């Protein structure tokens, strides 16, 4: 007769009896997972990389098509003439070029001042707070004559000398 072999696991609530055949099947299954898992993981990782490469290839092909279309445009003499006319203000011999100024745009000095103000705002926004704080501490108490701004940090609301200060000197 056959005798059934089993494994007995005892804990605080009682004991459980597992057949040796069940323990062997579970251990075989765990070993199989440990052996197969790295291969399956590498397979899925390769599939993700392949999908990313295909997406990049599609994007690159679309970009190549756009560039080819632009190249075809630049090979057309009429397009080149129109671009020279629009971008550079060129005209054909015998034609007259008229330049119309926009009075709402302001003078060149106004446009320059506006651009300087915009650059200073952008520089100020891009400057880290601790640099601004340190520059503030380093220039505190200095007069306009000895003002030193080594980092070229924009100074907002800088005091301008008044008529009273000019007469005192």
CSV table of C-alpha atoms in Angstrom, one decimal:
chain,number,residue,atom,x,y,z
A,1,UNK,CA,0.0,0.0,0.0
A,2,UNK,CA,1.0,3.6,-0.6
A,3,UNK,CA,1.6,5.8,2.2
A,4,UNK,CA,0.8,9.5,1.8
A,5,UNK,CA,3.5,11.9,2.7
A,6,UNK,CA,2.6,15.3,4.0
A,7,UNK,CA,4.1,18.4,5.6
A,8,UNK,CA,2.6,19.7,8.8
A,9,UNK,CA,2.7,23.4,9.6
A,10,UNK,CA,1.8,24.4,13.1
A,11,UNK,CA,1.0,27.9,14.3
A,12,UNK,CA,-0.7,29.4,17.3
A,13,UNK,CA,-4.3,28.5,16.1
A,14,UNK,CA,-3.6,24.9,15.2
A,15,UNK,CA,-1.8,22.9,12.6
A,16,UNK,CA,-2.3,22.5,8.8
A,17,UNK,CA,-1.4,19.5,6.8
A,18,UNK,CA,-0.1,19.9,3.2
A,19,UNK,CA,0.6,17.0,0.9
A,20,UNK,CA,4.2,16.7,-0.3
A,21,UNK,CA,3.0,16.6,-3.9
A,22,UNK,CA,1.3,20.1,-3.4
A,23,UNK,CA,4.5,21.5,-1.9
A,24,UNK,CA,6.5,20.1,-4.8
A,25,UNK,CA,4.2,21.7,-7.4
A,26,UNK,CA,4.2,25.1,-5.6
A,27,UNK,CA,8.0,25.1,-5.4
A,28,UNK,CA,8.3,24.1,-9.0
A,29,UNK,CA,6.0,26.9,-10.0
A,30,UNK,CA,8.0,29.5,-7.9
A,31,UNK,CA,11.3,28.3,-9.5
A,32,UNK,CA,9.7,28.6,-12.9
A,33,UNK,CA,8.6,32.1,-12.2
A,34,UNK,CA,12.1,33.1,-10.9
A,35,UNK,CA,13.7,31.6,-14.1
A,36,UNK,CA,11.2,33.1,-16.6
A,37,UNK,CA,10.6,36.5,-15.0
A,38,UNK,CA,13.8,38.2,-16.2
A,39,UNK,CA,13.3,37.1,-19.8
A,40,UNK,CA,9.6,38.3,-19.8
A,41,UNK,CA,10.7,41.6,-18.3
A,42,UNK,CA,13.3,42.1,-20.9
A,43,UNK,CA,10.8,41.2,-23.6
A,44,UNK,CA,8.3,43.9,-22.5
A,45,UNK,CA,11.1,46.4,-22.0
A,46,UNK,CA,12.3,45.7,-25.6
A,47,UNK,CA,8.7,46.1,-26.8
A,48,UNK,CA,8.4,49.6,-25.1
A,49,UNK,CA,11.8,50.6,-26.7
A,50,UNK,CA,10.6,49.4,-30.1
A,51,UNK,CA,7.4,51.4,-29.8
A,52,UNK,CA,9.3,54.5,-28.8
A,53,UNK,CA,11.7,54.1,-31.7
A,54,UNK,CA,8.8,53.6,-34.1
A,55,UNK,CA,7.2,56.8,-32.8
A,56,UNK,CA,10.4,58.7,-33.2
A,57,UNK,CA,10.8,57.3,-36.7
A,58,UNK,CA,7.3,58.5,-37.6
A,59,UNK,CA,8.1,62.0,-36.2
A,60,UNK,CA,11.4,62.1,-38.1
A,61,UNK,CA,9.7,61.1,-41.3
A,62,UNK,CA,7.1,63.8,-40.9
A,63,UNK,CA,9.8,66.4,-40.3
A,64,UNK,CA,11.7,65.2,-43.4
A,65,UNK,CA,8.5,65.6,-45.4
A,66,UNK,CA,8.1,69.2,-44.1
A,67,UNK,CA,11.7,70.0,-44.9
A,68,UNK,CA,11.4,68.5,-48.4
A,69,UNK,CA,8.3,70.6,-49.0
A,70,UNK,CA,10.2,73.7,-47.9
A,71,UNK,CA,13.1,72.8,-50.1
A,72,UNK,CA,10.8,72.4,-53.1
A,73,UNK,CA,9.4,75.9,-52.3
A,74,UNK,CA,12.9,77.4,-52.1
A,75,UNK,CA,13.8,75.8,-55.5
A,76,UNK,CA,10.9,77.8,-57.1
A,77,UNK,CA,12.1,81.1,-58.5
A,78,UNK,CA,8.8,82.8,-57.9
A,79,UNK,CA,8.8,81.9,-54.2
A,80,UNK,CA,12.4,83.1,-53.8
A,81,UNK,CA,11.4,86.5,-55.4
A,82,UNK,CA,8.4,86.8,-53.2
A,83,UNK,CA,10.4,86.1,-50.1
A,84,UNK,CA,13.1,88.6,-51.1
A,85,UNK,CA,10.4,91.2,-51.7
A,86,UNK,CA,8.6,90.5,-48.3
A,87,UNK,CA,11.6,89.9,-46.0
A,88,UNK,CA,14.3,92.1,-47.5
A,89,UNK,CA,12.3,94.7,-49.3
A,90,UNK,CA,13.9,94.0,-52.7
A,91,UNK,CA,12.2,95.2,-55.8
A,92,UNK,CA,12.6,94.4,-59.5
A,93,UNK,CA,14.4,97.0,-61.7
A,94,UNK,CA,11.9,99.7,-62.7
A,95,UNK,CA,9.6,99.1,-59.7
A,96,UNK,CA,9.2,101.7,-56.8
A,97,UNK,CA,9.3,100.6,-53.2
A,98,UNK,CA,7.0,102.4,-50.8
A,99,UNK,CA,7.6,102.1,-47.1
A,100,UNK,CA,4.7,103.0,-44.8
A,101,UNK,CA,5.4,103.8,-41.2
A,102,UNK,CA,2.9,103.0,-38.5
A,103,UNK,CA,2.3,106.1,-36.4
A,104,UNK,CA,0.9,104.0,-33.5
A,105,UNK,CA,4.2,102.1,-33.2
A,106,UNK,CA,5.9,105.2,-31.8
A,107,UNK,CA,9.4,106.5,-32.5
A,108,UNK,CA,12.5,104.4,-32.6
A,109,UNK,CA,13.5,105.7,-29.2
A,110,UNK,CA,10.1,104.7,-27.7
A,111,UNK,CA,10.5,101.2,-29.2
A,112,UNK,CA,14.0,101.0,-27.9
A,113,UNK,CA,13.0,102.0,-24.4
A,114,UNK,CA,10.1,99.6,-24.4
A,115,UNK,CA,12.4,96.8,-25.5
A,116,UNK,CA,14.9,97.6,-22.8
A,117,UNK,CA,12.1,97.6,-20.2
A,118,UNK,CA,11.0,94.2,-21.5
A,119,UNK,CA,14.5,92.8,-21.4
A,120,UNK,CA,14.9,94.0,-17.8
A,121,UNK,CA,11.6,92.5,-16.8
A,122,UNK,CA,12.6,89.1,-18.3
A,123,UNK,CA,16.1,89.3,-16.7
A,124,UNK,CA,14.5,90.1,-13.4
A,125,UNK,CA,12.1,87.2,-13.7
A,126,UNK,CA,14.9,84.8,-14.6
A,127,UNK,CA,17.2,85.9,-11.7
A,128,UNK,CA,17.0,83.6,-8.7
A,129,UNK,CA,15.6,85.2,-5.5
A,130,UNK,CA,18.8,84.6,-3.5
A,131,UNK,CA,20.9,86.5,-6.1
A,132,UNK,CA,18.5,89.4,-6.0
A,133,UNK,CA,18.5,89.4,-2.2
A,134,UNK,CA,22.3,89.3,-2.1
A,135,UNK,CA,22.6,92.1,-4.6
A,136,UNK,CA,20.1,94.1,-2.6
A,137,UNK,CA,22.2,93.6,0.6
A,138,UNK,CA,25.5,94.4,-1.2
A,139,UNK,CA,24.2,97.7,-2.6
A,140,UNK,CA,22.3,98.8,0.4
A,141,UNK,CA,23.5,102.2,1.7
A,142,UNK,CA,25.6,103.0,-1.3
A,143,UNK,CA,25.1,106.2,-3.1
A,144,UNK,CA,24.6,106.5,-6.9
A,145,UNK,CA,28.2,107.5,-7.4
A,146,UNK,CA,29.6,104.4,-5.9
A,147,UNK,CA,26.9,102.0,-7.1
A,148,UNK,CA,28.5,98.8,-8.5
A,149,UNK,CA,26.4,96.2,-10.3
A,150,UNK,CA,28.8,93.4,-11.3
A,151,UNK,CA,26.0,91.0,-12.3
A,152,UNK,CA,24.2,93.6,-14.3
A,153,UNK,CA,21.0,93.0,-12.3
A,154,UNK,CA,18.3,95.4,-13.4
A,155,UNK,CA,17.6,98.1,-10.8
A,156,UNK,CA,14.0,99.1,-10.6
A,157,UNK,CA,13.0,102.6,-9.5
A,158,UNK,CA,16.6,103.9,-9.2
A,159,UNK,CA,16.6,107.3,-7.5
A,160,UNK,CA,17.5,110.2,-9.9
A,161,UNK,CA,19.2,113.3,-8.5
A,162,UNK,CA,16.8,116.1,-7.9
A,163,UNK,CA,17.4,119.8,-8.4
A,164,UNK,CA,18.0,120.3,-4.7
A,165,UNK,CA,20.8,117.7,-4.6
A,166,UNK,CA,22.5,119.4,-7.6
A,167,UNK,CA,22.6,122.8,-5.9
A,168,UNK,CA,24.0,121.3,-2.7
A,169,UNK,CA,27.2,120.1,-4.5
